[in-house]
mmCIF file of C-alpha atoms in Angstrom:
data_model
loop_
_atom_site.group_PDB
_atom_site.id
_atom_site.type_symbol
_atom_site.label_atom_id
_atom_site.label_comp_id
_atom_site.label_asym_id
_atom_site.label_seq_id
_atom_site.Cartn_x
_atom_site.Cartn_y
_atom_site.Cartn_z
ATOM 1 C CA UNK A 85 -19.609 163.536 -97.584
ATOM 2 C CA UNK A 86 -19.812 166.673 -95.124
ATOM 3 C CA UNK A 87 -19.252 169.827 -95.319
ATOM 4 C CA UNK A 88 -17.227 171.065 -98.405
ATOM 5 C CA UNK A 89 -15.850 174.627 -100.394
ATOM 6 C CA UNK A 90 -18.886 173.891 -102.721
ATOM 7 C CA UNK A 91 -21.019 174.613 -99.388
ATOM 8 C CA UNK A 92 -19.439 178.282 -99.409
ATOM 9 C CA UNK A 93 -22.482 181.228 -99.748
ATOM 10 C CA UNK A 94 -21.432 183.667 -102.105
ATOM 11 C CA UNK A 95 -19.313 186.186 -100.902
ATOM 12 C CA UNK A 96 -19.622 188.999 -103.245
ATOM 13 C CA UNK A 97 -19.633 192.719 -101.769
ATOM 14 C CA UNK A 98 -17.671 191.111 -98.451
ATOM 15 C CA UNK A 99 -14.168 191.953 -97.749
ATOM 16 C CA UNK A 100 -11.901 189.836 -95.967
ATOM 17 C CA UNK A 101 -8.500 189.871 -94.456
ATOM 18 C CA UNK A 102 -6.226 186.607 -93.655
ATOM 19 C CA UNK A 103 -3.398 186.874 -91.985
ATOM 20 C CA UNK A 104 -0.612 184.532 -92.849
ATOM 21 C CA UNK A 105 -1.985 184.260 -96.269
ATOM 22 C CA UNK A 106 1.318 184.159 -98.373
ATOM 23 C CA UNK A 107 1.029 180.243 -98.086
ATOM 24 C CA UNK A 108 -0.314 177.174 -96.600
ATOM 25 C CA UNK A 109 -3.753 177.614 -95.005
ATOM 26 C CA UNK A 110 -4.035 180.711 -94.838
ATOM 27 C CA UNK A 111 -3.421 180.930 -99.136
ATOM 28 C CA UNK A 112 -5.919 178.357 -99.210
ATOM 29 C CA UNK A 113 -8.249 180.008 -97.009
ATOM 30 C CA UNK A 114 -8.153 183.081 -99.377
ATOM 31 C CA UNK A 115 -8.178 181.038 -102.267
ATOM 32 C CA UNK A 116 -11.560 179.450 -101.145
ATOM 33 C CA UNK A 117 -13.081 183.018 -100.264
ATOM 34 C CA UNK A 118 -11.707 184.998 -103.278
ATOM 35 C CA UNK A 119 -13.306 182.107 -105.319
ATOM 36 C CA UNK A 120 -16.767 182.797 -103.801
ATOM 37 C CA UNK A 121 -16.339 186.430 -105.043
ATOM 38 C CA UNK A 122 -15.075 188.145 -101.581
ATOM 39 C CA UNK A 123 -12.778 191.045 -102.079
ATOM 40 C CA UNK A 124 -9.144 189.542 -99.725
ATOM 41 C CA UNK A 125 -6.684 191.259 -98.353
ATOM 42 C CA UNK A 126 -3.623 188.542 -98.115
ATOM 43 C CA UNK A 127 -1.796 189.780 -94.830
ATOM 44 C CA UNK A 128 1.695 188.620 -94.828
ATOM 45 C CA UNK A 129 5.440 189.678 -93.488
ATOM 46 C CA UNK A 130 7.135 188.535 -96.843
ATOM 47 C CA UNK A 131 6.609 190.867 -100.451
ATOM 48 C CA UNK A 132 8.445 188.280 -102.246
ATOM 49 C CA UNK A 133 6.142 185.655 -101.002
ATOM 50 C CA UNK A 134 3.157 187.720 -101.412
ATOM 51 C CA UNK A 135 3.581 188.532 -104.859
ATOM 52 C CA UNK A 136 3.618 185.065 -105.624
ATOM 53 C CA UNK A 137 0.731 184.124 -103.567
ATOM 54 C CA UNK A 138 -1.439 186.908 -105.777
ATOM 55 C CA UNK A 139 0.141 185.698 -109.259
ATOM 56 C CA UNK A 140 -1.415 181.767 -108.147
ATOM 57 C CA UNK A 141 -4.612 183.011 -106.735
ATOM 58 C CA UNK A 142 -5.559 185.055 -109.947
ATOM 59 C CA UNK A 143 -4.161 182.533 -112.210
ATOM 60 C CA UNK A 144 -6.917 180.098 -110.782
ATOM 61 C CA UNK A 145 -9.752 182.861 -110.466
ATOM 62 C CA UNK A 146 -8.820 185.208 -112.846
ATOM 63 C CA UNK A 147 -11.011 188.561 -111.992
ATOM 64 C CA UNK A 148 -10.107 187.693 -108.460
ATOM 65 C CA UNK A 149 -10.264 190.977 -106.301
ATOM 66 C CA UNK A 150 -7.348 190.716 -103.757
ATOM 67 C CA UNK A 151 -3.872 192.333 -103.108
ATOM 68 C CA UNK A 152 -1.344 191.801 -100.551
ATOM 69 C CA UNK A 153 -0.477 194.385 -97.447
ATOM 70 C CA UNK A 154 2.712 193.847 -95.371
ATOM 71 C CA UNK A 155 2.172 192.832 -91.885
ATOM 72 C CA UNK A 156 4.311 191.449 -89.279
ATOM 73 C CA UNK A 157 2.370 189.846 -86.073
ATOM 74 C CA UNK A 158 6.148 189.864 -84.337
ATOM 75 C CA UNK A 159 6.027 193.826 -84.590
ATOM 76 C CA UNK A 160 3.464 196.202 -82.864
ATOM 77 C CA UNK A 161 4.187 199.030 -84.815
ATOM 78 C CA UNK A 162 3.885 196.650 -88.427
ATOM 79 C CA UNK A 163 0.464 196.040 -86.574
ATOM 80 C CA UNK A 164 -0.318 199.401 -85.961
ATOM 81 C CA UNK A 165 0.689 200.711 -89.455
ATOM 82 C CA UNK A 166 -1.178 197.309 -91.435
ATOM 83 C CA UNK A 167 -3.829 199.014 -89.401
ATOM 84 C CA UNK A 168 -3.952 202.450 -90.330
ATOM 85 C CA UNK A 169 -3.658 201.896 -93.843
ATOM 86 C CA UNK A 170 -6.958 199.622 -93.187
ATOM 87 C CA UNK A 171 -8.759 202.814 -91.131
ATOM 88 C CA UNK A 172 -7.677 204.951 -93.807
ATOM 89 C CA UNK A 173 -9.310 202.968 -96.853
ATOM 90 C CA UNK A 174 -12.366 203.465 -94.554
ATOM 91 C CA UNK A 175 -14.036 200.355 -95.575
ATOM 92 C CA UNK A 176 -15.988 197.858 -93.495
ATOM 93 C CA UNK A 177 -14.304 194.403 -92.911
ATOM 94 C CA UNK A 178 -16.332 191.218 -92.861
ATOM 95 C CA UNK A 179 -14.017 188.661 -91.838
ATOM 96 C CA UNK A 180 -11.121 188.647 -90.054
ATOM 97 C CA UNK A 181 -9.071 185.440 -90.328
ATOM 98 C CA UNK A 182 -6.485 185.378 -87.759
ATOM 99 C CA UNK A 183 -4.166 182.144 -89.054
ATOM 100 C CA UNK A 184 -0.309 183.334 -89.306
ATOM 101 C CA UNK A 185 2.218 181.676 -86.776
ATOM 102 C CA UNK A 186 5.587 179.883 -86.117
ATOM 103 C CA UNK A 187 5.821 176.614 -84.393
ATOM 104 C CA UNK A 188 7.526 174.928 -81.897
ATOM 105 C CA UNK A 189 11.541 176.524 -82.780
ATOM 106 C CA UNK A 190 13.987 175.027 -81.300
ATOM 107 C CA UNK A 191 15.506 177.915 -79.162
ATOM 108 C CA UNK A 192 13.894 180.905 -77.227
ATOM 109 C CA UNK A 193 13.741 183.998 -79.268
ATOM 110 C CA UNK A 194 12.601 187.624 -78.326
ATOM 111 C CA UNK A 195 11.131 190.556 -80.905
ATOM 112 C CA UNK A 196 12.195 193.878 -81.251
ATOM 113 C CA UNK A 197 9.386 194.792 -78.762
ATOM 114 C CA UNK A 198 11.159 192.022 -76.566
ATOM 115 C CA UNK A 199 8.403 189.643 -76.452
ATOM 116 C CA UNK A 200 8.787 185.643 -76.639
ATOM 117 C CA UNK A 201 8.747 185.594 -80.635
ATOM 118 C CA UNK A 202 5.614 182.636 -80.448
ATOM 119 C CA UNK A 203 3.923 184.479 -77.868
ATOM 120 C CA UNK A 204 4.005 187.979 -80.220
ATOM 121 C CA UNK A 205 3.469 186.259 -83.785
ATOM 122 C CA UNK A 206 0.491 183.576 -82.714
ATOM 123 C CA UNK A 207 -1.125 185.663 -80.375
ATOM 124 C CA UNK A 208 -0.251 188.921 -78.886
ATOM 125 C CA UNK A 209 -0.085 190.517 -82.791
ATOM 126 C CA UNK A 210 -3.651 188.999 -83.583
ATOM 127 C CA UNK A 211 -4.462 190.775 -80.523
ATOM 128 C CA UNK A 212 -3.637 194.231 -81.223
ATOM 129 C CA UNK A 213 -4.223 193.798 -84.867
ATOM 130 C CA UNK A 214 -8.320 192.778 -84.005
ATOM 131 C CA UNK A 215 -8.167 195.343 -81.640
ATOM 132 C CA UNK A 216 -7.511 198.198 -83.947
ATOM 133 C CA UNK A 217 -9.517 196.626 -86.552
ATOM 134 C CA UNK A 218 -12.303 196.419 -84.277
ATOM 135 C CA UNK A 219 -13.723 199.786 -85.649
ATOM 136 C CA UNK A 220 -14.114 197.694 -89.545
ATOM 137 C CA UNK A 221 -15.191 194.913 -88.167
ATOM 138 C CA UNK A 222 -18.486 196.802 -86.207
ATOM 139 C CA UNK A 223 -19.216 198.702 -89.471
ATOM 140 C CA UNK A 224 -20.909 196.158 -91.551
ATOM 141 C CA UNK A 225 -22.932 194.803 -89.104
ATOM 142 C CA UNK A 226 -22.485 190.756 -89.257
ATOM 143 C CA UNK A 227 -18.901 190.400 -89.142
ATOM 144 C CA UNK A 228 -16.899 187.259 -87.817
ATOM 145 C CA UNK A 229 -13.566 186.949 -86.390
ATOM 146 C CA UNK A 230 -12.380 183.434 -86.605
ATOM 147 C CA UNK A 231 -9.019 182.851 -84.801
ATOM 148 C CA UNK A 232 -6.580 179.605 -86.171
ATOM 149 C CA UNK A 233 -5.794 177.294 -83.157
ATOM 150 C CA UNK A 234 -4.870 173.590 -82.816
ATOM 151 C CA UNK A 235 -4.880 170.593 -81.553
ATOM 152 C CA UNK A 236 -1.892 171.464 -79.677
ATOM 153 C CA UNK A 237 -4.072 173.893 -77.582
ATOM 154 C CA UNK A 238 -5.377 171.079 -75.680
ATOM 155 C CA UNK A 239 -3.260 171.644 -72.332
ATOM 156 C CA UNK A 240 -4.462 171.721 -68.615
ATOM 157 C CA UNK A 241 -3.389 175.140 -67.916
ATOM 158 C CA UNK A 242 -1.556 178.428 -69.591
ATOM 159 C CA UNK A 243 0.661 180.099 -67.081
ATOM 160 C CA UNK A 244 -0.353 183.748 -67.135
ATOM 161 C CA UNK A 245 2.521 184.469 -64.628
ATOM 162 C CA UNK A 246 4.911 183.343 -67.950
ATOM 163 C CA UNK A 247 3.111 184.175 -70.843
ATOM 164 C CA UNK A 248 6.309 184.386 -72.863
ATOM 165 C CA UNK A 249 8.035 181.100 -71.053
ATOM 166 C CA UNK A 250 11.174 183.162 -69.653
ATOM 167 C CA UNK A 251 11.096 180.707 -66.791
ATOM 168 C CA UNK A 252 10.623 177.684 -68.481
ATOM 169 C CA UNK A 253 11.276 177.287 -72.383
ATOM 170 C CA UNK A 254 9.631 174.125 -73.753
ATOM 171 C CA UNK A 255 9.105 174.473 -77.706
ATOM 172 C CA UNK A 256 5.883 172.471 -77.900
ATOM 173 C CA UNK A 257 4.424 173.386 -75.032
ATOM 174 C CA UNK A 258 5.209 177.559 -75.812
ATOM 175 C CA UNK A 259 3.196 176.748 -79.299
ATOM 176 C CA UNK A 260 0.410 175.219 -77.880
ATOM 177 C CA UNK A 261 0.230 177.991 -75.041
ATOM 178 C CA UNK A 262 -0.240 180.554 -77.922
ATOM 179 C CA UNK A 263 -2.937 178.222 -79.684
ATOM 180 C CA UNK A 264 -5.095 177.492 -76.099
ATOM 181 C CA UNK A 265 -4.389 181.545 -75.620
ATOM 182 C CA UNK A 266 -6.007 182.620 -79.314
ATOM 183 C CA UNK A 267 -8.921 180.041 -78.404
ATOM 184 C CA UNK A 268 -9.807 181.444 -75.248
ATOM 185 C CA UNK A 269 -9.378 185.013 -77.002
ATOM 186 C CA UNK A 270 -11.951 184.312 -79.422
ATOM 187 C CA UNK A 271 -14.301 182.755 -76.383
ATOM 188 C CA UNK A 272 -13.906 185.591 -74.639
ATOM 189 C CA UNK A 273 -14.317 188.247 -78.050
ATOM 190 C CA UNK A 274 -17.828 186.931 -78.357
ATOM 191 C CA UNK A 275 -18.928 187.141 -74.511
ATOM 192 C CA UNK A 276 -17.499 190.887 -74.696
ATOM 193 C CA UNK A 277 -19.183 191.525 -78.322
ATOM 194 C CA UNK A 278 -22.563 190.082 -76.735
ATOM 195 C CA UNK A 279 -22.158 192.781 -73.942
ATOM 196 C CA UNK A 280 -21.076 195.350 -75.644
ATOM 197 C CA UNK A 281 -23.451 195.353 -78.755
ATOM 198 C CA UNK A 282 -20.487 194.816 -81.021
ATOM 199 C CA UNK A 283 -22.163 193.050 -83.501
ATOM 200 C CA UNK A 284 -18.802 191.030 -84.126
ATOM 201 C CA UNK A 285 -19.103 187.105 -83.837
ATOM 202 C CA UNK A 286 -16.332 185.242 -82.321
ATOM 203 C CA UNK A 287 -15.456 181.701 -83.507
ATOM 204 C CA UNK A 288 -12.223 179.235 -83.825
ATOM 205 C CA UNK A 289 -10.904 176.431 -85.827
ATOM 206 C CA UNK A 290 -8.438 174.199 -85.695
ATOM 207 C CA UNK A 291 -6.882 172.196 -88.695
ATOM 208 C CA UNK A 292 -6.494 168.962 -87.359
ATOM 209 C CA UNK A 293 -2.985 167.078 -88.537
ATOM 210 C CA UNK A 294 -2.632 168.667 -91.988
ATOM 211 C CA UNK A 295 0.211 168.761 -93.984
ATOM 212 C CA UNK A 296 1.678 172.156 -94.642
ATOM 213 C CA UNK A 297 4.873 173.827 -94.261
ATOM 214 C CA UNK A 298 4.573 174.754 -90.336
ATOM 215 C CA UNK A 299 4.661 171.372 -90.113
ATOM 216 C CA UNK A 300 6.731 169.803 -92.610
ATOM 217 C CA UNK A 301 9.954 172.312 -92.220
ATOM 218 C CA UNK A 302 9.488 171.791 -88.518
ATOM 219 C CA UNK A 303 9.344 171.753 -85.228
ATOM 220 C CA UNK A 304 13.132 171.708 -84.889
ATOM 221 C CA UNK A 305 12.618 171.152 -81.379
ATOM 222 C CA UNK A 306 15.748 169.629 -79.354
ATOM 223 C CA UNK A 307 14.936 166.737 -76.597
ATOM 224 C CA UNK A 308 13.078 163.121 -76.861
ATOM 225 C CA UNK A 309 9.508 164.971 -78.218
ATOM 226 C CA UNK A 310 12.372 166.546 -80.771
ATOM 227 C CA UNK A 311 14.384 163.551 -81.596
ATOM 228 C CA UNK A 312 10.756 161.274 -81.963
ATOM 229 C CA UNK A 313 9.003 164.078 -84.269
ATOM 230 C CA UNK A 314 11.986 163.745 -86.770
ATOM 231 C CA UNK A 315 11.875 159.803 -86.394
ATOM 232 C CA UNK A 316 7.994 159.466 -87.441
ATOM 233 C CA UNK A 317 7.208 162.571 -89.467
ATOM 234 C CA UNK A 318 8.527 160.457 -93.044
ATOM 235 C CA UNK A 319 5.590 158.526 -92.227
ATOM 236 C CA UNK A 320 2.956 160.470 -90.955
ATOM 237 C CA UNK A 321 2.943 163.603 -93.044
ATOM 238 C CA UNK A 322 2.180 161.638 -96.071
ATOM 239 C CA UNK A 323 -1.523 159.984 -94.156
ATOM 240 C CA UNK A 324 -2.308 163.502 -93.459
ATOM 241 C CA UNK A 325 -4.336 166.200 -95.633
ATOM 242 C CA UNK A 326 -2.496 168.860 -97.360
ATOM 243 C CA UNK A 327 -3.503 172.392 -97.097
ATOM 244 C CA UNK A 328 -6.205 172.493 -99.430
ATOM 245 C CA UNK A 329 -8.659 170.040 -97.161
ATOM 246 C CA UNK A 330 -7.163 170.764 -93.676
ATOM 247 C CA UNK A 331 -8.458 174.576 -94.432
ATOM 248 C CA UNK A 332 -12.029 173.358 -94.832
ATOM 249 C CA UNK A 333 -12.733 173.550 -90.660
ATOM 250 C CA UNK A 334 -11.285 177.566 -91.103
ATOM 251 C CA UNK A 335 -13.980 178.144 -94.024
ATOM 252 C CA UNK A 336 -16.903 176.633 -92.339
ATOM 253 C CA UNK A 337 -16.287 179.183 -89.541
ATOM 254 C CA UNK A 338 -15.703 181.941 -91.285
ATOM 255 C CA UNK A 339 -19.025 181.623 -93.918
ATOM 256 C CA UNK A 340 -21.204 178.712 -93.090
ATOM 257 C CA UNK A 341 -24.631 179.998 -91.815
ATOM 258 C CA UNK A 342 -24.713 177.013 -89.370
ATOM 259 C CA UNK A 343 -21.460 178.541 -87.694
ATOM 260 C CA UNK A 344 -22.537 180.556 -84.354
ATOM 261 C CA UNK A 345 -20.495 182.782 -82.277
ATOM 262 C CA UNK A 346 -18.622 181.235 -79.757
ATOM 263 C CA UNK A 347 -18.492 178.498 -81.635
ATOM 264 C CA UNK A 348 -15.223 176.389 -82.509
ATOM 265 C CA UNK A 349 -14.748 173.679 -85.045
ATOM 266 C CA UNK A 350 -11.929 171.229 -86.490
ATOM 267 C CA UNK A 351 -12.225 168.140 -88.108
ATOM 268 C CA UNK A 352 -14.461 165.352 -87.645
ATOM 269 C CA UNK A 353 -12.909 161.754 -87.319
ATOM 270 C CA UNK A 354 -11.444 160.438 -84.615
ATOM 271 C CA UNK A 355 -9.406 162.089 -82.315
ATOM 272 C CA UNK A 356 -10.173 164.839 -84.770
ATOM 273 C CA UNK A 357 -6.836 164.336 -86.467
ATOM 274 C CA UNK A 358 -8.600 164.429 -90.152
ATOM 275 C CA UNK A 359 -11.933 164.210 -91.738
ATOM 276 C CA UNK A 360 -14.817 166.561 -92.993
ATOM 277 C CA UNK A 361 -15.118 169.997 -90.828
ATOM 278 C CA UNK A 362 -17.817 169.935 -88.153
ATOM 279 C CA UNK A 363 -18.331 171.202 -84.278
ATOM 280 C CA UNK A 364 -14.820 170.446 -82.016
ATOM 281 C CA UNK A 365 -13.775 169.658 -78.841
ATOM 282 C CA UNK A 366 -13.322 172.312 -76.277
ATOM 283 C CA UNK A 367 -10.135 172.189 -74.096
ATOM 284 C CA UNK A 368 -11.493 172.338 -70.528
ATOM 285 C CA UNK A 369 -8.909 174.820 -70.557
ATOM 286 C CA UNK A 370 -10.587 177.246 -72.899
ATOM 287 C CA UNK A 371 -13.604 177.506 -70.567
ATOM 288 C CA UNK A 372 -12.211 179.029 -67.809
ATOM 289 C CA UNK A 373 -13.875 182.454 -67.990
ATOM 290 C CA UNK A 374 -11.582 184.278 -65.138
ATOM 291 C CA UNK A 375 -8.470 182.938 -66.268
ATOM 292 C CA UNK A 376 -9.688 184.210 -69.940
ATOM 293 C CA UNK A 377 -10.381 187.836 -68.565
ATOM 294 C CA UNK A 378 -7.154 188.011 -66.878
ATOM 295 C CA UNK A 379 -5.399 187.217 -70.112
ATOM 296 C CA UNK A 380 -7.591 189.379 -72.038
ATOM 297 C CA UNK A 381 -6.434 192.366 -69.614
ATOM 298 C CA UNK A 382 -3.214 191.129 -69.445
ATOM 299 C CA UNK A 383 -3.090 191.337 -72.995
ATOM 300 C CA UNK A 384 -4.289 194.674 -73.470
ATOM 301 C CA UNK A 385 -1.250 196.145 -71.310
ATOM 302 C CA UNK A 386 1.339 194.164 -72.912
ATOM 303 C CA UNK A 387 -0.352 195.251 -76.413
ATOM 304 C CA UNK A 388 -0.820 198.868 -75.554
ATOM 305 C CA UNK A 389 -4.455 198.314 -77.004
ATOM 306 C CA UNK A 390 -8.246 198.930 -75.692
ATOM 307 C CA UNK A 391 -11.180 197.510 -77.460
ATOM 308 C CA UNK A 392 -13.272 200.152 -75.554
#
């Protein structure tokens, strides 16, 4: 049967923030860890959305301790402020889910902060935002950050001369840059935590093919890959696991005892497309240890951030 939520330790006296948490898995993700008694902060860009997301979670765990905080990845200074209110409250974080993101649009768009808008939401925010959480997440000791990538992150290189694809725009292979880049970030988190004394473990997840709203309302992408997804996704996204089991390789990194730093996990079965959550696949990719530390420093300028 595998792994499953009823293999969740308690979570009582832990506090965790998800980011992206106003739906799909990332509100399943806090569902599961609110429902194991963890006090959750649900991160997310949209009040409207978060208001709702808190009226369903305590409708299903009534008692639940959570509340939402604004935060949007796309912004620095959202980061930065989502941050402060966190230093301010002065209280240790456990877990830090790292899950929000945009997929595959169809056209190249820039942030205020005039970044490539997959590049800033997937990756460069959870950057920053770890990075001035990083204070939390040492104060209690045994804390895990557990960053969302995908399947899509299995590419044979990421071009750190065009992080944000202003030379070449390719919607699919821009997401799945981001993804590879917020695997190799939480590879390289737990090398520095080891050398540093952190006390922070670093570990990733991927999904698999589930069936949420990333996925269903998109990718709009133009072209043949464009044209075929909208051809086949009537009869694929039906065969694939909604939300609610597709989160399942998120938990298991973020709680299970058996989940190490460094380590990164997805689901089972072949090609691991579905099935119960247990060790993945690395990307060759994601091994590369010089090409992570240049886009570890090259993500600290662009971010304006130190972890020292």
């Amino acid at each position: 049967m595998g792994w499953t939520r009823a293999d969740i330790p308690s979570q009582r006296g832990r506090l965790a923030v998800v980011t992206g948490a106003t739906g799909g898995l990332g509100y399943e993700t806090a569902l599961a860890l609110a429902a194991a008694g963890a006090e959750v902060v649900l991160a997310g860009r949209n009040e409207a959305k978060g208001a709702n997301a808190l009226d369903r979670l305590r409708a299903a765990h009534p008692g639940a301790s959570v509340r939402f905080e604004r935060l949007d990845l796309a912004s620095l200074a959202s980061v930065a402020a989502f941050a402060q209110t966190m230093l301010a409250a002065g209280r240790s974080i456990d877990l830090l889910v790292n899950n929000a993101g945009v997929m595959a649009l169809p056209e190249r768009h820039e942030t205020a902060d005039g970044f490539e808008l997959h590049f800033a939401t997937n990756y460069l925010g959870h950057f920053a935002l770890t990075a001035r959480l990083l204070p939390l997440l040492r104060r209690g000791g045994s804390a895990r950050l557990v960053n969302v990538s995908s399947l899509a992150a299995d590419l044979k290189s990421i071009d750190l001369v065009d992080l944000q694809s202003q030379r070449s725009y390719v919607p699919f292979r821009t997401y799945g840059m981001t993804k590879l880049a917020m695997l190799m970030f939480a590879l390289e988190f737990q090398r520095r935590s080891e050398v540093a004394g952190w006390g922070v473990e670093g570990l990733a997840a991927h999904p698999g093919f589930a069936r949420t709203d990333i996925i269903s309302n998109g990718p709009a992408s133009s072209g043949l890959r464009g044209a075929l997804w909208r051809m086949s996704k009537s009869f694929l996204l039906p065969m694939s696991p909604p939300a609610g089991p597709a989160a399942l390789p998120i938990l298991l990194a973020a709680t299970s005892p058996d989940a190490k730093g460094g380590g990164y996990y997805g689901p089972g079965w072949v090609l691991e497309v579905i099935g119960p959550p247990g060790p993945a696949k690395l990307p060759k990719r994601a091994l590369d240890r010089t090409a992570a530390s240049h886009l570890w420093e090259a993500s600290e300028r662009l971010a304006g951030v130190s972890f020292a």
